[in-house]
Amino acid sequence: MEKYPVWVRVGFCGCVAVAIAAVLRRAIALLGAPSQGAPLQLATLDAFFRNHATVTWIHILCALVYVALLPFVFWRRTRGSRGLERVFFVLGFAVGITAYAMTTYAVGGWIERSAVLVFNTLFVVSMLRAFVLRRQGDDAAKRRWMVRAVAILLGIATTRPVMGVFFATARVTHLTPHQFFGVAFWIGFSINTLVIELWLRHRGPEAGRML
Protein backbone atom coordinates (compact mmCIF):
# COMPACT_ATOMS: atom_id res chain seq x y z
CA MET A 1 0.00 0.00 0.00
CA GLU A 2 3.04 2.25 -0.32
CA LYS A 3 1.49 4.44 -3.02
CA TYR A 4 -1.87 4.92 -1.35
CA PRO A 5 -2.71 8.25 0.33
CA VAL A 6 -1.87 8.46 4.02
CA TRP A 7 -5.54 8.61 5.02
CA VAL A 8 -6.25 5.36 3.16
CA ARG A 9 -3.33 3.59 4.83
CA VAL A 10 -4.23 4.92 8.27
CA GLY A 11 -7.88 3.97 7.82
CA PHE A 12 -6.95 0.52 6.55
CA CYS A 13 -4.53 -0.20 9.42
CA GLY A 14 -6.98 1.17 11.97
CA CYS A 15 -9.85 -0.95 10.66
CA VAL A 16 -7.69 -4.08 10.57
CA ALA A 17 -6.57 -3.51 14.16
CA VAL A 18 -10.12 -2.87 15.40
CA ALA A 19 -11.50 -5.88 13.49
CA ILE A 20 -8.87 -8.21 14.98
CA ALA A 21 -9.47 -6.81 18.46
CA ALA A 22 -13.23 -7.31 18.05
CA VAL A 23 -12.76 -10.93 16.99
CA LEU A 24 -10.40 -11.65 19.88
CA ARG A 25 -12.79 -10.02 22.32
CA ARG A 26 -15.67 -12.13 21.02
CA ALA A 27 -13.54 -15.30 21.20
CA ILE A 28 -12.58 -14.58 24.82
CA ALA A 29 -16.22 -13.99 25.68
CA LEU A 30 -17.22 -17.28 24.06
CA LEU A 31 -14.49 -19.22 25.87
CA GLY A 32 -14.91 -17.65 29.30
CA ALA A 33 -17.61 -17.97 31.89
CA PRO A 34 -20.11 -15.12 32.22
CA SER A 35 -18.54 -12.22 34.12
CA GLN A 36 -20.48 -11.18 37.20
CA GLY A 37 -19.08 -7.65 37.07
CA ALA A 38 -19.79 -6.95 33.40
CA PRO A 39 -22.36 -4.28 32.48
CA LEU A 40 -25.80 -5.79 32.03
CA GLN A 41 -26.08 -4.94 28.33
CA LEU A 42 -22.65 -6.39 27.55
CA ALA A 43 -23.31 -9.54 29.59
CA THR A 44 -26.62 -10.03 27.82
CA LEU A 45 -24.91 -9.62 24.45
CA ASP A 46 -22.21 -12.16 25.34
CA ALA A 47 -24.86 -14.64 26.46
CA PHE A 48 -26.70 -14.14 23.18
CA PHE A 49 -23.64 -15.17 21.14
CA ARG A 50 -22.89 -18.11 23.46
CA ASN A 51 -26.32 -19.47 22.60
CA HIS A 52 -25.27 -19.50 18.93
CA ALA A 53 -21.65 -20.46 19.46
CA THR A 54 -21.07 -22.82 16.51
CA VAL A 55 -21.79 -20.50 13.60
CA THR A 56 -20.28 -17.59 15.55
CA TRP A 57 -16.99 -19.50 15.97
CA ILE A 58 -16.84 -20.43 12.29
CA HIS A 59 -17.53 -16.84 11.23
CA ILE A 60 -15.09 -15.10 13.57
CA LEU A 61 -12.23 -17.56 12.97
CA CYS A 62 -12.55 -17.24 9.18
CA ALA A 63 -12.75 -13.46 9.59
CA LEU A 64 -9.71 -13.38 11.89
CA VAL A 65 -7.45 -15.22 9.44
CA TYR A 66 -8.84 -13.26 6.48
CA VAL A 67 -8.27 -9.87 8.09
CA ALA A 68 -4.83 -10.87 9.38
CA LEU A 69 -3.80 -11.74 5.80
CA LEU A 70 -4.97 -8.44 4.31
CA PRO A 71 -1.72 -6.51 4.90
CA PHE A 72 0.17 -9.20 2.99
CA VAL A 73 -2.38 -9.17 0.16
CA PHE A 74 -1.66 -5.46 -0.36
CA TRP A 75 2.05 -5.41 0.55
CA ARG A 76 4.21 -4.88 -2.52
CA ARG A 77 6.51 -7.84 -1.79
CA THR A 78 3.70 -10.39 -1.46
CA ARG A 79 0.78 -8.88 -3.36
CA GLY A 80 1.26 -11.01 -6.48
CA SER A 81 1.31 -14.38 -4.71
CA ARG A 82 -1.20 -16.66 -6.39
CA GLY A 83 -1.39 -18.89 -3.33
CA LEU A 84 -2.09 -15.93 -1.07
CA GLU A 85 -4.81 -14.71 -3.40
CA ARG A 86 -6.42 -18.15 -3.42
CA VAL A 87 -6.59 -18.11 0.37
CA PHE A 88 -7.93 -14.53 0.20
CA PHE A 89 -10.83 -15.62 -2.01
CA VAL A 90 -11.60 -18.88 -0.17
CA LEU A 91 -11.68 -17.21 3.24
CA GLY A 92 -13.54 -14.19 1.89
CA PHE A 93 -16.34 -16.32 0.53
CA ALA A 94 -16.42 -18.30 3.80
CA VAL A 95 -16.81 -15.05 5.74
CA GLY A 96 -19.60 -13.95 3.40
CA ILE A 97 -21.50 -17.24 3.63
CA THR A 98 -21.28 -17.41 7.43
CA ALA A 99 -22.36 -13.76 7.67
CA TYR A 100 -25.56 -14.75 5.86
CA ALA A 101 -25.99 -17.64 8.31
CA MET A 102 -25.63 -15.28 11.28
CA THR A 103 -28.54 -13.15 10.08
CA THR A 104 -30.87 -15.89 11.35
CA TYR A 105 -30.21 -14.62 14.88
CA ALA A 106 -29.33 -10.96 14.35
CA VAL A 107 -29.04 -9.05 17.62
CA GLY A 108 -30.60 -5.96 16.08
CA GLY A 109 -33.46 -7.80 14.42
CA TRP A 110 -34.51 -6.84 10.91
CA ILE A 111 -32.63 -3.53 10.88
CA GLU A 112 -29.32 -5.30 11.47
CA ARG A 113 -30.35 -8.16 9.19
CA SER A 114 -31.13 -5.76 6.34
CA ALA A 115 -27.72 -4.06 6.75
CA VAL A 116 -25.90 -7.39 6.62
CA LEU A 117 -27.89 -8.57 3.62
CA VAL A 118 -27.18 -5.36 1.70
CA PHE A 119 -23.51 -4.89 2.52
CA ASN A 120 -22.58 -8.55 2.67
CA THR A 121 -24.10 -8.97 -0.78
CA LEU A 122 -22.03 -6.02 -2.03
CA PHE A 123 -18.96 -7.68 -0.50
CA VAL A 124 -19.68 -11.07 -2.10
CA VAL A 125 -20.43 -9.50 -5.49
CA SER A 126 -17.18 -7.51 -5.32
CA MET A 127 -15.26 -10.66 -4.43
CA LEU A 128 -16.86 -12.55 -7.32
CA ARG A 129 -16.03 -9.73 -9.71
CA ALA A 130 -12.42 -9.65 -8.53
CA PHE A 131 -12.19 -13.43 -8.89
CA VAL A 132 -13.48 -13.33 -12.48
CA LEU A 133 -11.08 -10.53 -13.39
CA ARG A 134 -8.25 -12.53 -11.85
CA ARG A 135 -9.09 -15.44 -14.13
CA GLN A 136 -9.16 -13.03 -17.07
CA GLY A 137 -5.75 -11.61 -16.18
CA ASP A 138 -6.93 -8.02 -15.67
CA ASP A 139 -4.83 -7.23 -12.59
CA ALA A 140 -5.62 -3.51 -12.33
CA ALA A 141 -9.39 -4.04 -12.43
CA LYS A 142 -9.07 -7.04 -10.11
CA ARG A 143 -7.30 -4.93 -7.50
CA ARG A 144 -9.96 -2.21 -7.70
CA TRP A 145 -12.64 -4.77 -6.87
CA MET A 146 -10.49 -6.33 -4.16
CA VAL A 147 -10.06 -2.91 -2.55
CA ARG A 148 -13.81 -2.34 -2.78
CA ALA A 149 -14.56 -5.72 -1.20
CA VAL A 150 -12.06 -5.25 1.62
CA ALA A 151 -13.31 -1.75 2.43
CA ILE A 152 -16.88 -3.01 2.67
CA LEU A 153 -15.86 -5.93 4.89
CA LEU A 154 -13.88 -3.65 7.21
CA GLY A 155 -17.07 -1.69 7.78
CA ILE A 156 -17.54 -4.12 10.67
CA ALA A 157 -14.63 -2.33 12.35
CA THR A 158 -16.20 1.08 11.77
CA THR A 159 -19.37 -0.09 13.49
CA ARG A 160 -17.43 -0.63 16.74
CA PRO A 161 -16.86 3.02 17.71
CA VAL A 162 -20.45 3.73 16.65
CA MET A 163 -21.64 0.98 19.00
CA GLY A 164 -19.34 2.40 21.67
CA VAL A 165 -21.19 5.71 21.47
CA PHE A 166 -24.54 3.93 21.85
CA PHE A 167 -23.27 1.89 24.81
CA ALA A 168 -21.82 5.02 26.45
CA THR A 169 -25.06 6.96 26.08
CA ALA A 170 -27.41 4.11 26.97
CA ARG A 171 -28.22 5.58 30.38
CA VAL A 172 -29.50 8.71 28.66
CA THR A 173 -31.12 7.20 25.57
CA HIS A 174 -32.28 3.96 27.26
CA LEU A 175 -31.55 2.14 23.99
CA THR A 176 -30.67 -1.56 24.17
CA PRO A 177 -28.36 -3.47 21.80
CA HIS A 178 -31.46 -4.91 20.16
CA GLN A 179 -32.52 -1.37 19.30
CA PHE A 180 -29.19 0.18 18.25
CA PHE A 181 -27.17 -2.68 16.75
CA GLY A 182 -28.88 -2.41 13.39
CA VAL A 183 -28.47 1.35 13.26
CA ALA A 184 -24.76 1.01 14.11
CA PHE A 185 -24.35 -1.55 11.31
CA TRP A 186 -25.97 0.74 8.78
CA ILE A 187 -23.82 3.70 9.85
CA GLY A 188 -20.52 1.80 9.98
CA PHE A 189 -20.85 -0.09 6.73
CA SER A 190 -22.25 2.94 4.89
CA ILE A 191 -19.25 5.07 5.89
CA ASN A 192 -16.73 2.56 4.53
CA THR A 193 -18.67 1.78 1.39
CA LEU A 194 -19.31 5.39 0.44
CA VAL A 195 -15.79 6.60 1.23
CA ILE A 196 -14.02 3.90 -0.80
CA GLU A 197 -16.50 4.20 -3.67
CA LEU A 198 -16.03 7.95 -3.92
CA TRP A 199 -12.26 7.56 -3.80
CA LEU A 200 -12.18 4.80 -6.44
CA ARG A 201 -14.39 6.83 -8.76
CA HIS A 202 -12.28 9.94 -8.19
CA ARG A 203 -9.01 8.15 -9.00
CA GLY A 204 -10.44 6.08 -11.83
CA PRO A 205 -8.31 3.26 -13.33
CA GLU A 206 -5.24 4.73 -11.63
CA ALA A 207 -6.41 3.36 -8.28
CA GLY A 208 -6.01 -0.22 -9.48
CA ARG A 209 -2.41 0.44 -10.55
CA MET A 210 -1.43 2.03 -7.24
CA LEU A 211 -1.11 -1.25 -5.36
mmCIF file with all atom_site columns, N, CA, C and O in Angstrom, residues 18-35 42 45-65 102 105 160:
data_model
loop_
_atom_site.group_PDB
_atom_site.id
_atom_site.type_symbol
_atom_site.label_atom_id
_atom_site.label_alt_id
_atom_site.label_comp_id
_atom_site.label_asym_id
_atom_site.label_entity_id
_atom_site.label_seq_id
_atom_site.pdbx_PDB_ins_code
_atom_site.Cartn_x
_atom_site.Cartn_y
_atom_site.Cartn_z
_atom_site.occupancy
_atom_site.B_iso_or_equiv
_atom_site.pdbx_formal_charge
_atom_site.auth_seq_id
_atom_site.auth_comp_id
_atom_site.auth_asym_id
_atom_site.auth_atom_id
_atom_site.pdbx_PDB_model_num
ATOM 1   N N  . VAL A 1 18  ? -8.853  -2.817  14.675 1.00 0.00 ? 18  VAL A N  1
ATOM 2   C CA . VAL A 1 18  ? -10.121 -2.873  15.404 1.00 0.00 ? 18  VAL A CA 1
ATOM 3   C C  . VAL A 1 18  ? -10.844 -4.183  15.120 1.00 0.00 ? 18  VAL A C  1
ATOM 4   O O  . VAL A 1 18  ? -11.415 -4.803  16.031 1.00 0.00 ? 18  VAL A O  1
ATOM 5   N N  . ALA A 1 19  ? -10.822 -4.627  13.853 1.00 0.00 ? 19  ALA A N  1
ATOM 6   C CA . ALA A 1 19  ? -11.497 -5.882  13.487 1.00 0.00 ? 19  ALA A CA 1
ATOM 7   C C  . ALA A 1 19  ? -10.872 -7.064  14.221 1.00 0.00 ? 19  ALA A C  1
ATOM 8   O O  . ALA A 1 19  ? -11.583 -7.935  14.747 1.00 0.00 ? 19  ALA A O  1
ATOM 9   N N  . ILE A 1 20  ? -9.545  -7.117  14.273 1.00 0.00 ? 20  ILE A N  1
ATOM 10  C CA . ILE A 1 20  ? -8.866  -8.206  14.978 1.00 0.00 ? 20  ILE A CA 1
ATOM 11  C C  . ILE A 1 20  ? -9.182  -8.157  16.468 1.00 0.00 ? 20  ILE A C  1
ATOM 12  O O  . ILE A 1 20  ? -9.463  -9.186  17.104 1.00 0.00 ? 20  ILE A O  1
ATOM 13  N N  . ALA A 1 21  ? -9.154  -6.962  17.041 1.00 0.00 ? 21  ALA A N  1
ATOM 14  C CA . ALA A 1 21  ? -9.473  -6.812  18.461 1.00 0.00 ? 21  ALA A CA 1
ATOM 15  C C  . ALA A 1 21  ? -10.902 -7.261  18.757 1.00 0.00 ? 21  ALA A C  1
ATOM 16  O O  . ALA A 1 21  ? -11.166 -7.912  19.777 1.00 0.00 ? 21  ALA A O  1
ATOM 17  N N  . ALA A 1 22  ? -11.828 -6.923  17.858 1.00 0.00 ? 22  ALA A N  1
ATOM 18  C CA . ALA A 1 22  ? -13.231 -7.306  18.051 1.00 0.00 ? 22  ALA A CA 1
ATOM 19  C C  . ALA A 1 22  ? -13.398 -8.823  18.008 1.00 0.00 ? 22  ALA A C  1
ATOM 20  O O  . ALA A 1 22  ? -14.142 -9.402  18.808 1.00 0.00 ? 22  ALA A O  1
ATOM 21  N N  . VAL A 1 23  ? -12.690 -9.475  17.084 1.00 0.00 ? 23  VAL A N  1
ATOM 22  C CA . VAL A 1 23  ? -12.764 -10.932 16.987 1.00 0.00 ? 23  VAL A CA 1
ATOM 23  C C  . VAL A 1 23  ? -12.189 -11.577 18.237 1.00 0.00 ? 23  VAL A C  1
ATOM 24  O O  . VAL A 1 23  ? -12.770 -12.517 18.799 1.00 0.00 ? 23  VAL A O  1
ATOM 25  N N  . LEU A 1 24  ? -11.037 -11.084 18.687 1.00 0.00 ? 24  LEU A N  1
ATOM 26  C CA . LEU A 1 24  ? -10.404 -11.653 19.879 1.00 0.00 ? 24  LEU A CA 1
ATOM 27  C C  . LEU A 1 24  ? -11.278 -11.446 21.114 1.00 0.00 ? 24  LEU A C  1
ATOM 28  O O  . LEU A 1 24  ? -11.401 -12.344 21.959 1.00 0.00 ? 24  LEU A O  1
ATOM 29  N N  . ARG A 1 25  ? -11.913 -10.281 21.188 1.00 0.00 ? 25  ARG A N  1
ATOM 30  C CA . ARG A 1 25  ? -12.791 -10.019 22.322 1.00 0.00 ? 25  ARG A CA 1
ATOM 31  C C  . ARG A 1 25  ? -13.988 -10.971 22.320 1.00 0.00 ? 25  ARG A C  1
ATOM 32  O O  . ARG A 1 25  ? -14.386 -11.507 23.347 1.00 0.00 ? 25  ARG A O  1
ATOM 33  N N  . ARG A 1 26  ? -14.556 -11.208 21.116 1.00 0.00 ? 26  ARG A N  1
ATOM 34  C CA . ARG A 1 26  ? -15.674 -12.134 21.017 1.00 0.00 ? 26  ARG A CA 1
ATOM 35  C C  . ARG A 1 26  ? -15.239 -13.560 21.350 1.00 0.00 ? 26  ARG A C  1
ATOM 36  O O  . ARG A 1 26  ? -15.959 -14.302 22.026 1.00 0.00 ? 26  ARG A O  1
ATOM 37  N N  . ALA A 1 27  ? -14.047 -13.958 20.913 1.00 0.00 ? 27  ALA A N  1
ATOM 38  C CA . ALA A 1 27  ? -13.538 -15.303 21.200 1.00 0.00 ? 27  ALA A CA 1
ATOM 39  C C  . ALA A 1 27  ? -13.342 -15.501 22.698 1.00 0.00 ? 27  ALA A C  1
ATOM 40  O O  . ALA A 1 27  ? -13.694 -16.549 23.261 1.00 0.00 ? 27  ALA A O  1
ATOM 41  N N  . ILE A 1 28  ? -12.779 -14.499 23.369 1.00 0.00 ? 28  ILE A N  1
ATOM 42  C CA . ILE A 1 28  ? -12.577 -14.584 24.818 1.00 0.00 ? 28  ILE A CA 1
ATOM 43  C C  . ILE A 1 28  ? -13.911 -14.697 25.530 1.00 0.00 ? 28  ILE A C  1
ATOM 44  O O  . ILE A 1 28  ? -14.068 -15.468 26.485 1.00 0.00 ? 28  ILE A O  1
ATOM 45  N N  . ALA A 1 29  ? -14.891 -13.936 25.066 1.00 0.00 ? 29  ALA A N  1
ATOM 46  C CA . ALA A 1 29  ? -16.217 -13.989 25.680 1.00 0.00 ? 29  ALA A CA 1
ATOM 47  C C  . ALA A 1 29  ? -16.869 -15.359 25.485 1.00 0.00 ? 29  ALA A C  1
ATOM 48  O O  . ALA A 1 29  ? -17.558 -15.853 26.372 1.00 0.00 ? 29  ALA A O  1
ATOM 49  N N  . LEU A 1 30  ? -16.645 -15.964 24.317 1.00 0.00 ? 30  LEU A N  1
ATOM 50  C CA . LEU A 1 30  ? -17.219 -17.284 24.061 1.00 0.00 ? 30  LEU A CA 1
ATOM 51  C C  . LEU A 1 30  ? -16.538 -18.364 24.897 1.00 0.00 ? 30  LEU A C  1
ATOM 52  O O  . LEU A 1 30  ? -17.179 -19.339 25.316 1.00 0.00 ? 30  LEU A O  1
ATOM 53  N N  . LEU A 1 31  ? -15.252 -18.207 25.123 1.00 0.00 ? 31  LEU A N  1
ATOM 54  C CA . LEU A 1 31  ? -14.493 -19.217 25.871 1.00 0.00 ? 31  LEU A CA 1
ATOM 55  C C  . LEU A 1 31  ? -14.688 -19.108 27.377 1.00 0.00 ? 31  LEU A C  1
ATOM 56  O O  . LEU A 1 31  ? -14.661 -20.112 28.088 1.00 0.00 ? 31  LEU A O  1
ATOM 57  N N  . GLY A 1 32  ? -14.847 -17.874 27.865 1.00 0.00 ? 32  GLY A N  1
ATOM 58  C CA . GLY A 1 32  ? -14.911 -17.651 29.300 1.00 0.00 ? 32  GLY A CA 1
ATOM 59  C C  . GLY A 1 32  ? -16.301 -17.800 29.869 1.00 0.00 ? 32  GLY A C  1
ATOM 60  O O  . GLY A 1 32  ? -17.306 -17.794 29.159 1.00 0.00 ? 32  GLY A O  1
ATOM 61  N N  . ALA A 1 33  ? -16.328 -17.919 31.190 1.00 0.00 ? 33  ALA A N  1
ATOM 62  C CA . ALA A 1 33  ? -17.609 -17.971 31.893 1.00 0.00 ? 33  ALA A CA 1
ATOM 63  C C  . ALA A 1 33  ? -18.188 -16.563 31.968 1.00 0.00 ? 33  ALA A C  1
ATOM 64  O O  . ALA A 1 33  ? -17.456 -15.578 31.890 1.00 0.00 ? 33  ALA A O  1
ATOM 65  N N  . PRO A 1 34  ? -19.493 -16.444 32.102 1.00 0.00 ? 34  PRO A N  1
ATOM 66  C CA . PRO A 1 34  ? -20.106 -15.119 32.218 1.00 0.00 ? 34  PRO A CA 1
ATOM 67  C C  . PRO A 1 34  ? -19.497 -14.325 33.365 1.00 0.00 ? 34  PRO A C  1
ATOM 68  O O  . PRO A 1 34  ? -19.318 -14.832 34.469 1.00 0.00 ? 34  PRO A O  1
ATOM 69  N N  . SER A 1 35  ? -19.149 -13.078 33.103 1.00 0.00 ? 35  SER A N  1
ATOM 70  C CA . SER A 1 35  ? -18.540 -12.223 34.120 1.00 0.00 ? 35  SER A CA 1
ATOM 71  C C  . SER A 1 35  ? -19.620 -11.573 34.978 1.00 0.00 ? 35  SER A C  1
ATOM 72  O O  . SER A 1 35  ? -20.534 -10.940 34.461 1.00 0.00 ? 35  SER A O  1
ATOM 73  N N  . LEU A 1 42  ? -23.751 -5.623  28.122 1.00 0.00 ? 42  LEU A N  1
ATOM 74  C CA . LEU A 1 42  ? -22.652 -6.391  27.551 1.00 0.00 ? 42  LEU A CA 1
ATOM 75  C C  . LEU A 1 42  ? -22.763 -7.864  27.924 1.00 0.00 ? 42  LEU A C  1
ATOM 76  O O  . LEU A 1 42  ? -22.520 -8.746  27.095 1.00 0.00 ? 42  LEU A O  1
ATOM 77  N N  . LEU A 1 45  ? -25.403 -9.437  25.820 1.00 0.00 ? 45  LEU A N  1
ATOM 78  C CA . LEU A 1 45  ? -24.910 -9.620  24.455 1.00 0.00 ? 45  LEU A CA 1
ATOM 79  C C  . LEU A 1 45  ? -24.007 -10.842 24.361 1.00 0.00 ? 45  LEU A C  1
ATOM 80  O O  . LEU A 1 45  ? -24.126 -11.652 23.428 1.00 0.00 ? 45  LEU A O  1
ATOM 81  N N  . ASP A 1 46  ? -23.104 -11.000 25.334 1.00 0.00 ? 46  ASP A N  1
ATOM 82  C CA . ASP A 1 46  ? -22.205 -12.162 25.339 1.00 0.00 ? 46  ASP A CA 1
ATOM 83  C C  . ASP A 1 46  ? -23.003 -13.460 25.454 1.00 0.00 ? 46  ASP A C  1
ATOM 84  O O  . ASP A 1 46  ? -22.694 -14.452 24.780 1.00 0.00 ? 46  ASP A O  1
ATOM 85  N N  . ALA A 1 47  ? -24.019 -13.450 26.292 1.00 0.00 ? 47  ALA A N  1
ATOM 86  C CA . ALA A 1 47  ? -24.861 -14.639 26.459 1.00 0.00 ? 47  ALA A CA 1
ATOM 87  C C  . ALA A 1 47  ? -25.594 -14.972 25.166 1.00 0.00 ? 47  ALA A C  1
ATOM 88  O O  . ALA A 1 47  ? -25.761 -16.146 24.811 1.00 0.00 ? 47  ALA A O  1
ATOM 89  N N  . PHE A 1 48  ? -26.000 -13.951 24.458 1.00 0.00 ? 48  PHE A N  1
ATOM 90  C CA . PHE A 1 48  ? -26.699 -14.138 23.184 1.00 0.00 ? 48  PHE A CA 1
ATOM 91  C C  . PHE A 1 48  ? -25.821 -14.901 22.202 1.00 0.00 ? 48  PHE A C  1
ATOM 92  O O  . PHE A 1 48  ? -26.259 -15.858 21.551 1.00 0.00 ? 48  PHE A O  1
ATOM 93  N N  . PHE A 1 49  ? -24.548 -14.501 22.079 1.00 0.00 ? 49  PHE A N  1
ATOM 94  C CA . PHE A 1 49  ? -23.641 -15.172 21.142 1.00 0.00 ? 49  PHE A CA 1
ATOM 95  C C  . PHE A 1 49  ? -23.245 -16.564 21.626 1.00 0.00 ? 49  PHE A C  1
ATOM 96  O O  . PHE A 1 49  ? -22.993 -17.455 20.811 1.00 0.00 ? 49  PHE A O  1
ATOM 97  N N  . ARG A 1 50  ? -23.187 -16.770 22.950 1.00 0.00 ? 50  ARG A N  1
ATOM 98  C CA . ARG A 1 50  ? -22.892 -18.114 23.457 1.00 0.00 ? 50  ARG A CA 1
ATOM 99  C C  . ARG A 1 50  ? -23.994 -19.094 23.079 1.00 0.00 ? 50  ARG A C  1
ATOM 100 O O  . ARG A 1 50  ? -23.742 -20.282 22.884 1.00 0.00 ? 50  ARG A O  1
ATOM 101 N N  . ASN A 1 51  ? -25.201 -18.604 22.979 1.00 0.00 ? 51  ASN A N  1
ATOM 102 C CA . ASN A 1 51  ? -26.319 -19.467 22.601 1.00 0.00 ? 51  ASN A CA 1
ATOM 103 C C  . ASN A 1 51  ? -26.274 -19.856 21.132 1.00 0.00 ? 51  ASN A C  1
ATOM 104 O O  . ASN A 1 51  ? -27.040 -20.723 20.698 1.00 0.00 ? 51  ASN A O  1
ATOM 105 N N  . HIS A 1 52  ? -25.425 -19.196 20.354 1.00 0.00 ? 52  HIS A N  1
ATOM 106 C CA . HIS A 1 52  ? -25.267 -19.499 18.928 1.00 0.00 ? 52  HIS A CA 1
ATOM 107 C C  . HIS A 1 52  ? -23.773 -19.650 18.622 1.00 0.00 ? 52  HIS A C  1
ATOM 108 O O  . HIS A 1 52  ? -23.260 -19.086 17.662 1.00 0.00 ? 52  HIS A O  1
ATOM 109 N N  . ALA A 1 53  ? -23.121 -20.429 19.472 1.00 0.00 ? 53  ALA A N  1
ATOM 110 C CA . ALA A 1 53  ? -21.652 -20.465 19.455 1.00 0.00 ? 53  ALA A CA 1
ATOM 111 C C  . ALA A 1 53  ? -21.062 -21.065 18.183 1.00 0.00 ? 53  ALA A C  1
ATOM 112 O O  . ALA A 1 53  ? -20.036 -20.581 17.681 1.00 0.00 ? 53  ALA A O  1
ATOM 113 N N  . THR A 1 54  ? -21.686 -22.096 17.632 1.00 0.00 ? 54  THR A N  1
ATOM 114 C CA . THR A 1 54  ? -21.069 -22.820 16.512 1.00 0.00 ? 54  THR A CA 1
ATOM 115 C C  . THR A 1 54  ? -20.857 -21.934 15.296 1.00 0.00 ? 54  THR A C  1
ATOM 116 O O  . THR A 1 54  ? -19.738 -21.784 14.797 1.00 0.00 ? 54  THR A O  1
ATOM 117 N N  . VAL A 1 55  ? -21.927 -21.339 14.797 1.00 0.00 ? 55  VAL A N  1
ATOM 118 C CA . VAL A 1 55  ? -21.794 -20.496 13.605 1.00 0.00 ? 55  VAL A CA 1
ATOM 119 C C  . VAL A 1 55  ? -20.986 -19.241 13.916 1.00 0.00 ? 55  VAL A C  1
ATOM 120 O O  . VAL A 1 55  ? -20.250 -18.734 13.058 1.00 0.00 ? 55  VAL A O  1
ATOM 121 N N  . THR A 1 56  ? -21.075 -18.748 15.161 1.00 0.00 ? 56  THR A N  1
ATOM 122 C CA . THR A 1 56  ? -20.279 -17.586 15.555 1.00 0.00 ? 56  THR A CA 1
ATOM 123 C C  . THR A 1 56  ? -18.792 -17.914 15.499 1.00 0.00 ? 56  THR A C  1
ATOM 124 O O  . THR A 1 56  ? -17.992 -17.118 14.977 1.00 0.00 ? 56  THR A O  1
ATOM 125 N N  . TRP A 1 57  ? -18.393 -19.080 16.016 1.00 0.00 ? 57  TRP A N  1
ATOM 126 C CA . TRP A 1 57  ? -16.991 -19.500 15.973 1.00 0.00 ? 57  TRP A CA 1
ATOM 127 C C  . TRP A 1 57  ? -16.494 -19.613 14.539 1.00 0.00 ? 57  TRP A C  1
ATOM 128 O O  . TRP A 1 57  ? -15.404 -19.131 14.201 1.00 0.00 ? 57  TRP A O  1
ATOM 129 N N  . ILE A 1 58  ? -17.268 -20.251 13.688 1.00 0.00 ? 58  ILE A N  1
ATOM 130 C CA . ILE A 1 58  ? -16.842 -20.426 12.290 1.00 0.00 ? 58  ILE A CA 1
ATOM 131 C C  . ILE A 1 58  ? -16.648 -19.061 11.633 1.00 0.00 ? 58  ILE A C  1
ATOM 132 O O  . ILE A 1 58  ? -15.646 -18.817 10.956 1.00 0.00 ? 58  ILE A O  1
ATOM 133 N N  . HIS A 1 59  ? -17.587 -18.167 11.859 1.00 0.00 ? 59  HIS A N  1
ATOM 134 C CA . HIS A 1 59  ? -17.528 -16.844 11.231 1.00 0.00 ? 59  HIS A CA 1
ATOM 135 C C  . HIS A 1 59  ? -16.334 -16.035 11.728 1.00 0.00 ? 59  HIS A C  1
ATOM 136 O O  . HIS A 1 59  ? -15.568 -15.480 10.921 1.00 0.00 ? 59  HIS A O  1
ATOM 137 N N  . ILE A 1 60  ? -16.145 -15.975 13.048 1.00 0.00 ? 60  ILE A N  1
ATOM 138 C CA . ILE A 1 60  ? -15.089 -15.103 13.573 1.00 0.00 ? 60  ILE A CA 1
ATOM 139 C C  . ILE A 1 60  ? -13.699 -15.663 13.304 1.00 0.00 ? 60  ILE A C  1
ATOM 140 O O  . ILE A 1 60  ? -12.745 -14.897 13.103 1.00 0.00 ? 60  ILE A O  1
ATOM 141 N N  . LEU A 1 61  ? -13.555 -16.993 13.259 1.00 0.00 ? 61  LEU A N  1
ATOM 142 C CA . LEU A 1 61  ? -12.234 -17.559 12.974 1.00 0.00 ? 61  LEU A CA 1
ATOM 143 C C  . LEU A 1 61  ? -11.851 -17.342 11.513 1.00 0.00 ? 61  LEU A C  1
ATOM 144 O O  . LEU A 1 61  ? -10.699 -17.006 11.204 1.00 0.00 ? 61  LEU A O  1
ATOM 145 N N  . CYS A 1 62  ? -12.808 -17.534 10.604 1.00 0.00 ? 62  CYS A N  1
ATOM 146 C CA . CYS A 1 62  ? -12.547 -17.240 9.184  1.00 0.00 ? 62  CYS A CA 1
ATOM 147 C C  . CYS A 1 62  ? -12.219 -15.757 9.009  1.00 0.00 ? 62  CYS A C  1
ATOM 148 O O  . CYS A 1 62  ? -11.288 -15.398 8.280  1.00 0.00 ? 62  CYS A O  1
ATOM 149 N N  . ALA A 1 63  ? -12.974 -14.906 9.697  1.00 0.00 ? 63  ALA A N  1
ATOM 150 C CA . ALA A 1 63  ? -12.747 -13.462 9.593  1.00 0.00 ? 63  ALA A CA 1
ATOM 151 C C  . ALA A 1 63  ? -11.396 -13.073 10.167 1.00 0.00 ? 63  ALA A C  1
ATOM 152 O O  . ALA A 1 63  ? -10.699 -12.207 9.613  1.00 0.00 ? 63  ALA A O  1
ATOM 153 N N  . LEU A 1 64  ? -10.993 -13.705 11.267 1.00 0.00 ? 64  LEU A N  1
ATOM 154 C CA . LEU A 1 64  ? -9.714  -13.384 11.887 1.00 0.00 ? 64  LEU A CA 1
ATOM 155 C C  . LEU A 1 64  ? -8.551  -13.665 10.947 1.00 0.00 ? 64  LEU A C  1
ATOM 156 O O  . LEU A 1 64  ? -7.670  -12.816 10.755 1.00 0.00 ? 64  LEU A O  1
ATOM 157 N N  . VAL A 1 65  ? -8.542  -14.857 10.352 1.00 0.00 ? 65  VAL A N  1
ATOM 158 C CA . VAL A 1 65  ? -7.454  -15.217 9.443  1.00 0.00 ? 65  VAL A CA 1
ATOM 159 C C  . VAL A 1 65  ? -7.488  -14.330 8.201  1.00 0.00 ? 65  VAL A C  1
ATOM 160 O O  . VAL A 1 65  ? -6.454  -13.853 7.722  1.00 0.00 ? 65  VAL A O  1
ATOM 161 N N  . MET A 1 102 ? -25.447 -15.961 10.001 1.00 0.00 ? 102 MET A N  1
ATOM 162 C CA . MET A 1 102 ? -25.634 -15.281 11.278 1.00 0.00 ? 102 MET A CA 1
ATOM 163 C C  . MET A 1 102 ? -26.838 -14.345 11.276 1.00 0.00 ? 102 MET A C  1
ATOM 164 O O  . MET A 1 102 ? -27.294 -13.925 12.344 1.00 0.00 ? 102 MET A O  1
ATOM 165 N N  . TYR A 1 105 ? -30.048 -15.014 13.476 1.00 0.00 ? 105 TYR A N  1
ATOM 166 C CA . TYR A 1 105 ? -30.215 -14.619 14.882 1.00 0.00 ? 105 TYR A CA 1
ATOM 167 C C  . TYR A 1 105 ? -29.610 -13.240 15.127 1.00 0.00 ? 105 TYR A C  1
ATOM 168 O O  . TYR A 1 105 ? -28.901 -13.006 16.095 1.00 0.00 ? 105 TYR A O  1
ATOM 169 N N  . ARG A 1 160 ? -17.786 -0.500  15.311 1.00 0.00 ? 160 ARG A N  1
ATOM 170 C CA . ARG A 1 160 ? -17.426 -0.631  16.736 1.00 0.00 ? 160 ARG A CA 1
ATOM 171 C C  . ARG A 1 160 ? -17.438 0.700   17.478 1.00 0.00 ? 160 ARG A C  1
ATOM 172 O O  . ARG A 1 160 ? -18.043 0.795   18.550 1.00 0.00 ? 160 ARG A O  1
#
